[in-house]
């Protein structure tokens, strides 16, 4: 039943199950409405407003039983009040309805085009990525293969260098042993030289001279000590060089061990395929970068190790040459100085023997002179005794004539002659006594000379004994050249 004056298009006369807009898409997602569904307010006293009809709806909006009862109640209340129709108005205009349809058409077409483009792009993307994955895997396998070749190359280089280093270490060790034996051989000549110096310190008085033998002996000690010092320095250098060589060998062996491990790992990785066992997911492994080197630094590390080993081998070879030169030089120096000292000893012994012979000659002459001087002294004493009586006679005459009386006590010629005679005899006695004193002094000097000569003769005999019997007997043997260069 319709009310008089009402229209079928009025809001309250709409069908209960009508939709706001019909579905225009065949896809399931197109049935989801993007516009609010029509709702009714349960409170009939509330003034009617357009925004009260907006509400989020489902895909196919339906009117519940409660809404239908409310709609019937509204109709019942408004059916007898036509004046309320003036407060009602339609929600949309027909143009809006058409515009909404066309908008939905365009949106549907745009969505379908986008979906089609997405489908084509996705298929192409899947194909491209599949090819890219295969190419990347092939490139990675090729890179791993090249890496294995690089590791093999550096392994061969390391093995070659290790073999060379082992040979060099053995050679340097042998030279070091020779140097140690040569250094030990120098102790005996040094001890002999020092004992010779100690024995020659037993020389007495004037023979304790800083002669050529002592100079050469001191020089011999200095030469031997200098050779020992140079040997010790080279021995220390050899020990340090051996340590450096072994450190370089250790670095090479450690690098070789790391490369063996890396080659084993890379070889296993190179043989991995998509169908291989043991492959698995490792989440986040691509973000973890445990590497500590780059290809350049990696190759440079091994190259630096090899260069370092080569430099150590070169230094070791130079050191071996220096040790060889040192052994020959020290052997020649010690032998030359040994011969020089022996020549000095021979010359000194000859000089001392000549001096001893000369002393014996002078001692014999001195003894003869002492004998003659003693005879002279005896003659002088006899001459002095012989002058006593003439002096007594002359003095007695003067004394007797001094008792002449009075004028007879005259200075006559006899008186003058007696005075002259007394004075002459006294002068003669005085001269004889002086000569006797000189003779006695000469005799004392001759005796002292005799003592000095005898003592000096004993000194010379002691010097000859020390140089010839003590020193030269020890210097009869000296290490041979092969022993001095460490071969035996």
C-alpha positions as CSV (number, residue, x, y, z in Angstrom):
1,X,0.0,0.0,0.0
2,X,1.4,3.3,-0.9
3,X,0.8,6.6,0.8
4,X,-0.9,9.3,-1.2
5,X,1.6,11.7,-2.6
6,X,4.6,9.4,-1.9
7,X,7.0,8.3,-4.7
8,X,8.6,4.9,-5.2
9,X,12.0,6.5,-5.2
10,X,11.7,7.8,-1.7
11,X,14.2,6.7,0.9
12,X,11.8,4.9,3.1
13,X,10.2,3.1,0.1
14,X,13.5,1.4,-1.1
15,X,13.6,-2.4,-1.1
16,X,15.0,-3.9,2.1
17,X,17.7,-6.0,0.4
18,X,18.9,-3.5,-2.2
19,X,22.6,-2.8,-2.7
20,X,24.2,0.6,-2.8
21,X,26.0,-0.3,-6.1
22,X,25.8,-3.5,-8.1
23,X,28.8,-5.8,-8.4
24,X,30.6,-5.2,-11.7
25,X,33.6,-7.5,-11.4
26,X,33.8,-11.3,-11.7
27,X,36.8,-11.6,-9.3
28,X,36.3,-12.3,-5.7
29,X,38.2,-9.2,-4.6
30,X,35.8,-7.0,-6.6
31,X,32.9,-8.0,-4.4
32,X,34.4,-6.1,-1.5
33,X,32.7,-2.8,-1.3
34,X,34.8,0.3,-0.9
35,X,31.8,2.4,0.0
36,X,29.9,2.6,3.3
37,X,26.7,0.6,3.5
38,X,23.3,2.0,4.3
39,X,22.4,1.9,8.0
40,X,19.5,3.0,10.1
41,X,19.5,4.5,13.4
42,X,17.6,2.6,16.1
43,X,16.5,5.8,17.8
44,X,13.5,7.1,15.9
45,X,13.5,10.4,17.8
46,X,17.0,11.4,16.4
47,X,16.8,13.8,13.5
48,X,17.6,12.2,10.2
49,X,21.1,13.0,8.8
50,X,22.8,11.8,5.7
51,X,26.1,10.8,7.5
52,X,24.2,8.4,9.6
53,X,23.9,6.1,6.6
54,X,27.7,5.7,6.3
55,X,29.2,2.5,7.7
56,X,31.8,0.0,6.8
57,X,30.1,-2.8,5.0
58,X,30.8,-6.3,3.9
59,X,31.2,-7.6,0.4
60,X,27.4,-8.0,0.0
61,X,25.6,-5.8,2.4
62,X,22.3,-7.3,3.9
63,X,19.7,-5.8,6.2
64,X,19.3,-7.7,9.4
65,X,16.0,-8.5,11.1
66,X,16.4,-5.7,13.6
67,X,16.9,-3.2,10.7
68,X,13.8,-4.5,9.0
69,X,11.8,-4.0,12.2
70,X,13.1,-0.5,12.6
71,X,12.3,0.2,9.0
72,X,8.7,-1.0,9.5
73,X,8.4,1.2,12.6
74,X,9.6,4.2,10.7
75,X,7.1,3.5,8.0
76,X,4.3,3.1,10.5
77,X,5.1,6.3,12.2
78,X,5.6,8.3,9.0
79,X,2.7,6.8,7.1
80,X,0.2,9.0,8.8
81,X,2.4,12.1,8.6
82,X,3.1,13.0,5.1
83,X,4.4,16.4,6.2
84,X,7.6,14.6,7.2
85,X,8.5,13.9,3.5
86,X,9.9,17.4,3.2
87,X,12.7,16.5,5.6
88,X,13.8,13.6,3.4
89,X,16.1,13.9,0.3
90,X,17.8,11.4,-2.0
91,X,21.6,10.5,-1.2
92,X,23.1,10.7,-4.7
93,X,22.2,12.2,-8.0
94,X,21.9,10.0,-11.2
95,X,25.1,11.6,-12.6
96,X,26.9,10.4,-9.5
97,X,25.6,7.0,-10.1
98,X,26.9,6.9,-13.7
99,X,30.2,8.4,-12.7
100,X,30.6,5.8,-10.0
101,X,29.9,3.0,-12.5
102,X,32.4,4.4,-15.0
103,X,35.0,4.9,-12.3
104,X,34.6,1.3,-11.3
105,X,34.9,0.2,-14.9
106,X,38.1,2.2,-15.3
107,X,39.5,0.9,-12.0
108,X,38.7,-2.7,-13.0
109,X,40.4,-2.3,-16.4
110,X,43.4,-0.6,-14.8
111,X,43.6,-3.4,-12.2
112,X,43.3,-6.1,-14.9
113,X,46.0,-4.4,-17.0
114,X,48.3,-4.1,-13.9
115,X,47.7,-7.8,-13.1
116,X,48.5,-8.8,-16.7
117,X,51.6,-6.7,-16.7
118,X,52.6,-8.1,-13.4
119,X,52.1,-11.6,-14.6
120,X,54.2,-11.1,-17.7
121,X,56.9,-9.3,-15.8
122,X,56.9,-12.0,-13.1
123,X,57.3,-14.8,-15.7
124,X,60.1,-12.9,-17.4
125,X,61.7,-12.1,-14.0
126,X,61.6,-15.8,-13.0
127,X,63.3,-16.8,-16.3
128,X,65.9,-14.0,-16.1
129,X,66.7,-14.8,-12.5
130,X,66.9,-18.5,-13.2
131,X,69.4,-17.7,-16.0
132,X,71.3,-15.3,-13.8
133,X,71.5,-17.8,-11.0
134,X,72.9,-20.4,-13.4
135,X,75.4,-17.9,-14.8
136,X,76.4,-16.7,-11.4
137,X,76.9,-20.3,-10.1
138,X,79.0,-21.1,-13.2
139,X,81.0,-18.0,-12.7
140,X,81.5,-18.8,-9.1
141,X,82.6,-22.3,-9.9
142,X,85.0,-20.9,-12.5
143,X,86.4,-18.4,-10.0
144,X,86.8,-21.2,-7.4
145,X,88.7,-23.2,-10.1
146,X,90.9,-20.3,-10.8
147,X,91.5,-19.9,-7.1
148,X,92.5,-23.5,-6.9
149,X,95.0,-23.0,-9.7
150,X,96.4,-19.9,-7.9
151,X,96.7,-21.9,-4.7
152,X,98.5,-24.8,-6.5
153,X,100.9,-22.3,-8.1
154,X,101.7,-20.7,-4.7
155,X,102.0,-24.1,-3.1
156,X,104.6,-25.2,-5.7
157,X,106.5,-21.9,-5.1
158,X,106.3,-22.4,-1.3
159,X,107.5,-26.0,-1.6
160,X,110.4,-24.9,-3.8
161,X,111.4,-22.2,-1.4
162,X,111.1,-24.5,1.6
163,X,113.4,-27.0,0.0
164,X,116.0,-24.2,-0.7
165,X,115.7,-22.9,2.8
166,X,116.2,-26.4,4.3
167,X,119.3,-26.8,2.2
168,X,120.6,-23.4,3.3
169,X,119.9,-24.1,7.0
170,X,121.9,-27.4,6.7
171,X,124.8,-25.6,5.0
172,X,124.8,-22.7,7.5
173,X,124.7,-25.3,10.4
174,X,127.7,-27.1,9.0
175,X,129.6,-23.8,8.7
176,X,128.6,-22.9,12.2
177,X,130.0,-26.2,13.6
178,X,133.2,-25.6,11.8
179,X,133.4,-22.1,13.2
180,X,132.8,-23.5,16.7
181,X,135.6,-26.1,16.2
182,X,138.0,-23.4,14.9
183,X,137.2,-21.2,17.9
184,X,137.9,-24.0,20.2
185,X,141.2,-24.7,18.5
186,X,142.4,-21.1,19.2
187,X,142.4,-21.7,22.9
188,X,145.6,-23.8,22.9
189,X,147.7,-21.2,21.0
190,X,146.4,-18.5,23.2
191,X,147.3,-20.5,26.3
192,X,150.8,-21.1,25.0
193,X,151.3,-17.4,24.2
194,X,150.1,-16.4,27.7
195,X,152.3,-19.0,29.4
196,X,155.3,-17.7,27.4
197,X,154.6,-14.2,28.7
198,X,154.2,-15.6,32.2
199,X,157.5,-17.5,32.0
200,X,159.3,-14.4,30.6
201,X,158.1,-12.5,33.6
202,X,160.6,-14.6,35.5
203,X,163.5,-12.9,33.8
204,X,165.6,-10.9,36.2
205,X,166.7,-7.3,36.5
206,X,167.9,-5.9,33.2
207,X,166.8,-8.9,31.1
208,X,163.2,-8.1,32.1
209,X,163.0,-5.9,29.0
210,X,160.2,-5.0,26.7
211,X,162.0,-6.6,23.8
212,X,160.9,-7.7,20.4
213,X,159.9,-11.1,21.6
214,X,157.5,-9.7,24.2
215,X,156.1,-7.3,21.7
216,X,155.5,-10.1,19.3
217,X,154.0,-12.3,22.0
218,X,151.6,-9.5,23.1
219,X,150.7,-9.0,19.5
220,X,150.2,-12.8,19.1
221,X,147.8,-12.7,22.1
222,X,146.0,-9.7,20.6
223,X,145.8,-11.4,17.2
224,X,144.4,-14.6,18.7
225,X,141.9,-12.7,20.9
226,X,141.0,-10.6,17.9
227,X,140.4,-13.7,15.8
228,X,138.4,-15.2,18.7
229,X,136.3,-12.0,19.0
230,X,135.6,-12.0,15.3
231,X,134.7,-15.7,15.4
232,X,132.4,-15.1,18.3
233,X,130.7,-12.2,16.5
234,X,130.2,-14.3,13.4
235,X,129.1,-17.2,15.5
236,X,126.5,-15.0,17.1
237,X,125.4,-13.8,13.7
238,X,125.2,-17.4,12.5
239,X,123.0,-18.4,15.4
240,X,120.8,-15.3,14.8
241,X,120.7,-16.1,11.1
242,X,119.8,-19.7,11.8
243,X,116.9,-18.4,14.0
244,X,115.8,-16.1,11.2
245,X,116.0,-18.9,8.7
246,X,114.0,-21.2,10.8
247,X,111.5,-18.4,11.5
248,X,111.2,-17.8,7.7
249,X,110.8,-21.6,7.2
250,X,108.1,-21.7,9.8
251,X,106.2,-18.9,8.1
252,X,106.5,-20.7,4.8
253,X,105.4,-24.0,6.3
254,X,102.5,-22.3,8.1
255,X,101.5,-20.5,4.9
256,X,101.8,-23.9,3.0
257,X,99.6,-25.6,5.7
258,X,97.0,-22.8,5.4
259,X,97.0,-23.2,1.6
260,X,96.6,-26.9,1.9
261,X,93.6,-26.4,4.1
262,X,92.2,-23.7,1.8
263,X,92.7,-25.9,-1.3
264,X,90.9,-28.8,0.4
265,X,88.0,-26.5,1.3
266,X,87.9,-24.8,-2.1
267,X,88.2,-28.2,-3.9
268,X,85.2,-29.4,-1.9
269,X,83.3,-26.2,-2.7
270,X,84.3,-26.5,-6.4
271,X,82.7,-30.0,-6.6
272,X,79.4,-29.0,-4.9
273,X,76.3,-29.1,-7.2
274,X,72.6,-28.4,-6.7
275,X,72.1,-32.1,-6.2
276,X,75.1,-32.6,-3.8
277,X,74.6,-33.9,-0.3
278,X,75.4,-31.7,2.6
279,X,74.1,-28.4,1.2
280,X,72.0,-26.4,3.6
281,X,70.7,-23.0,4.5
282,X,72.9,-20.7,6.5
283,X,70.9,-17.6,7.4
284,X,72.8,-14.4,7.4
285,X,76.1,-16.0,6.1
286,X,76.1,-13.5,3.2
287,X,76.1,-10.6,5.7
288,X,79.0,-12.1,7.7
289,X,82.4,-11.4,6.2
290,X,85.0,-13.3,8.1
291,X,87.7,-12.6,5.4
292,X,90.8,-10.7,6.5
293,X,92.5,-10.3,3.1
294,X,91.8,-9.4,-0.5
295,X,93.2,-11.2,-3.5
296,X,96.0,-8.7,-3.9
297,X,96.9,-8.8,-0.2
298,X,96.5,-12.6,-0.2
299,X,99.0,-13.1,-3.0
300,X,101.2,-10.3,-1.6
301,X,101.3,-12.1,1.7
302,X,102.7,-15.3,0.2
303,X,105.0,-13.3,-2.1
304,X,106.3,-11.3,0.8
305,X,107.0,-14.6,2.7
306,X,108.9,-16.0,-0.3
307,X,110.8,-12.7,-0.8
308,X,111.6,-12.6,3.0
309,X,112.8,-16.2,2.8
310,X,114.9,-15.4,-0.3
311,X,116.4,-12.4,1.4
312,X,117.2,-14.5,4.5
313,X,118.8,-17.1,2.3
314,X,120.8,-14.5,0.5
315,X,121.9,-13.1,3.9
316,X,122.7,-16.6,5.1
317,X,124.8,-17.3,1.9
318,X,126.7,-14.0,2.4
319,X,127.3,-14.9,6.0
320,X,128.7,-18.4,5.0
321,X,131.0,-16.7,2.6
322,X,132.1,-14.3,5.3
323,X,132.8,-17.1,7.7
324,X,134.8,-19.0,5.1
325,X,136.9,-15.9,4.5
326,X,137.2,-15.3,8.2
327,X,138.4,-18.8,8.9
328,X,141.1,-18.6,6.2
329,X,142.1,-15.1,7.3
330,X,142.3,-15.9,11.0
331,X,144.3,-19.1,10.2
332,X,146.8,-17.2,8.1
333,X,147.1,-14.4,10.7
334,X,147.7,-16.8,13.6
335,X,150.2,-18.8,11.6
336,X,152.1,-15.7,10.4
337,X,152.2,-14.3,13.9
338,X,153.3,-17.7,15.3
339,X,156.2,-17.8,12.9
340,X,157.1,-14.2,13.6
341,X,157.2,-15.0,17.4
342,X,159.4,-18.0,16.8
343,X,161.8,-16.0,14.7
344,X,161.9,-13.3,17.4
345,X,162.5,-16.0,20.0
346,X,165.4,-17.4,17.9
347,X,166.9,-14.0,17.4
348,X,166.6,-13.1,21.1
349,X,168.1,-16.4,22.2
350,X,171.0,-15.8,19.9
351,X,171.4,-12.3,21.2
352,X,171.3,-13.5,24.8
353,X,173.8,-16.2,24.1
354,X,176.1,-13.7,22.5
355,X,175.7,-11.4,25.4
356,X,176.4,-14.3,27.8
357,X,179.6,-15.2,25.9
358,X,180.7,-11.6,25.9
359,X,180.1,-11.4,29.6
360,X,182.2,-14.5,30.2
361,X,185.0,-12.9,28.2
362,X,184.7,-9.7,30.1
363,X,184.6,-11.6,33.4
364,X,187.8,-13.4,32.6
365,X,189.5,-10.1,31.7
366,X,188.2,-8.5,34.8
367,X,189.5,-11.3,36.9
368,X,192.9,-10.9,35.3
369,X,192.8,-7.2,35.9
370,X,191.8,-7.7,39.5
371,X,194.9,-9.9,39.9
372,X,197.2,-7.3,38.4
373,X,195.6,-4.5,40.5
374,X,196.2,-6.5,43.6
375,X,199.9,-6.9,42.7
376,X,200.1,-3.2,42.0
377,X,198.6,-2.4,45.4
378,X,201.2,-4.6,47.0
379,X,204.0,-2.8,45.1
380,X,202.6,0.6,46.2
381,X,202.5,-0.5,49.8
382,X,206.1,-1.7,49.6
383,X,207.2,1.5,48.0
384,X,205.5,3.5,50.7
385,X,207.2,1.4,53.3
386,X,210.5,1.9,51.5
387,X,210.1,5.7,51.9
388,X,209.7,5.6,55.6
389,X,213.5,5.2,56.5
390,X,214.7,7.9,54.2
391,X,212.1,10.3,55.6
392,X,213.2,9.4,59.1
393,X,216.8,10.0,58.2
394,X,216.0,13.4,56.8
395,X,213.8,14.4,59.6
396,X,216.3,13.2,62.2
397,X,219.0,15.2,60.5
398,X,216.9,18.3,60.6
399,X,216.1,17.6,64.3
400,X,219.7,17.1,65.2
401,X,220.9,20.1,63.4
402,X,218.2,22.2,65.0
403,X,220.1,21.8,68.2
404,X,223.2,23.6,67.0
405,X,224.1,26.5,69.3
406,X,223.9,30.1,68.8
407,X,225.1,31.4,65.5
408,X,225.8,27.9,64.3
409,X,222.1,27.4,63.8
410,X,222.4,28.7,60.3
411,X,220.2,28.2,57.2
412,X,223.0,26.8,55.2
413,X,222.7,24.7,52.1
414,X,222.5,21.4,54.0
415,X,219.6,22.8,55.9
416,X,217.8,23.9,52.7
417,X,218.6,20.5,51.1
418,X,217.3,18.6,54.1
419,X,214.1,20.6,54.1
420,X,213.7,19.9,50.4
421,X,214.5,16.2,50.9
422,X,211.8,15.9,53.6
423,X,209.3,17.7,51.5
424,X,210.1,15.6,48.5
425,X,209.9,12.3,50.4
426,X,206.6,13.4,52.0
427,X,205.3,14.4,48.6
428,X,206.3,11.1,47.2
429,X,204.7,9.2,50.0
430,X,201.6,11.3,49.6
431,X,201.5,10.6,45.9
432,X,202.1,6.9,46.5
433,X,199.3,6.8,49.0
434,X,197.0,8.6,46.6
435,X,197.9,6.1,43.9
436,X,197.4,3.3,46.4
437,X,194.0,4.7,47.2
438,X,193.3,4.8,43.5
439,X,194.4,1.3,43.1
440,X,192.3,0.1,45.9
441,X,189.3,2.0,44.5
442,X,190.0,0.5,41.1
443,X,190.2,-2.9,42.7
444,X,186.9,-2.3,44.4
445,X,185.4,-1.3,41.1
446,X,186.9,-4.3,39.5
447,X,185.4,-6.5,42.2
448,X,182.1,-4.8,41.8
449,X,182.3,-5.3,38.0
450,X,183.2,-8.9,38.6
451,X,180.1,-9.3,40.8
452,X,177.9,-7.5,38.3
453,X,179.3,-9.6,35.5
454,X,178.8,-12.8,37.3
455,X,175.3,-11.8,38.3
456,X,174.5,-10.6,34.8
457,X,175.9,-13.8,33.5
458,X,173.5,-15.7,35.7
459,X,170.7,-13.5,34.5
460,X,171.6,-14.2,30.9
461,X,171.7,-17.9,31.6
462,X,168.3,-17.7,33.2
463,X,166.9,-15.8,30.2
464,X,168.3,-18.3,27.8
465,X,166.9,-21.1,29.9
466,X,163.4,-19.5,29.9
467,X,163.4,-18.6,26.2
468,X,164.9,-21.8,25.0
469,X,163.9,-24.4,27.4
470,X,160.6,-23.2,28.7
471,X,159.0,-21.2,25.9
472,X,160.4,-22.7,22.7
473,X,159.7,-26.2,24.0
474,X,156.0,-25.3,24.2
475,X,156.0,-23.7,20.8
476,X,157.1,-26.8,19.0
477,X,153.5,-27.6,18.1
478,X,150.8,-25.4,16.7
479,X,147.3,-26.4,15.3
480,X,147.4,-27.2,11.6
481,X,145.6,-25.1,9.0
482,X,142.7,-27.6,8.5
483,X,142.1,-27.6,12.3
484,X,142.2,-23.8,12.4
485,X,139.5,-23.6,9.7
486,X,137.4,-26.2,11.5
487,X,137.6,-29.2,9.2
488,X,139.0,-31.6,11.8
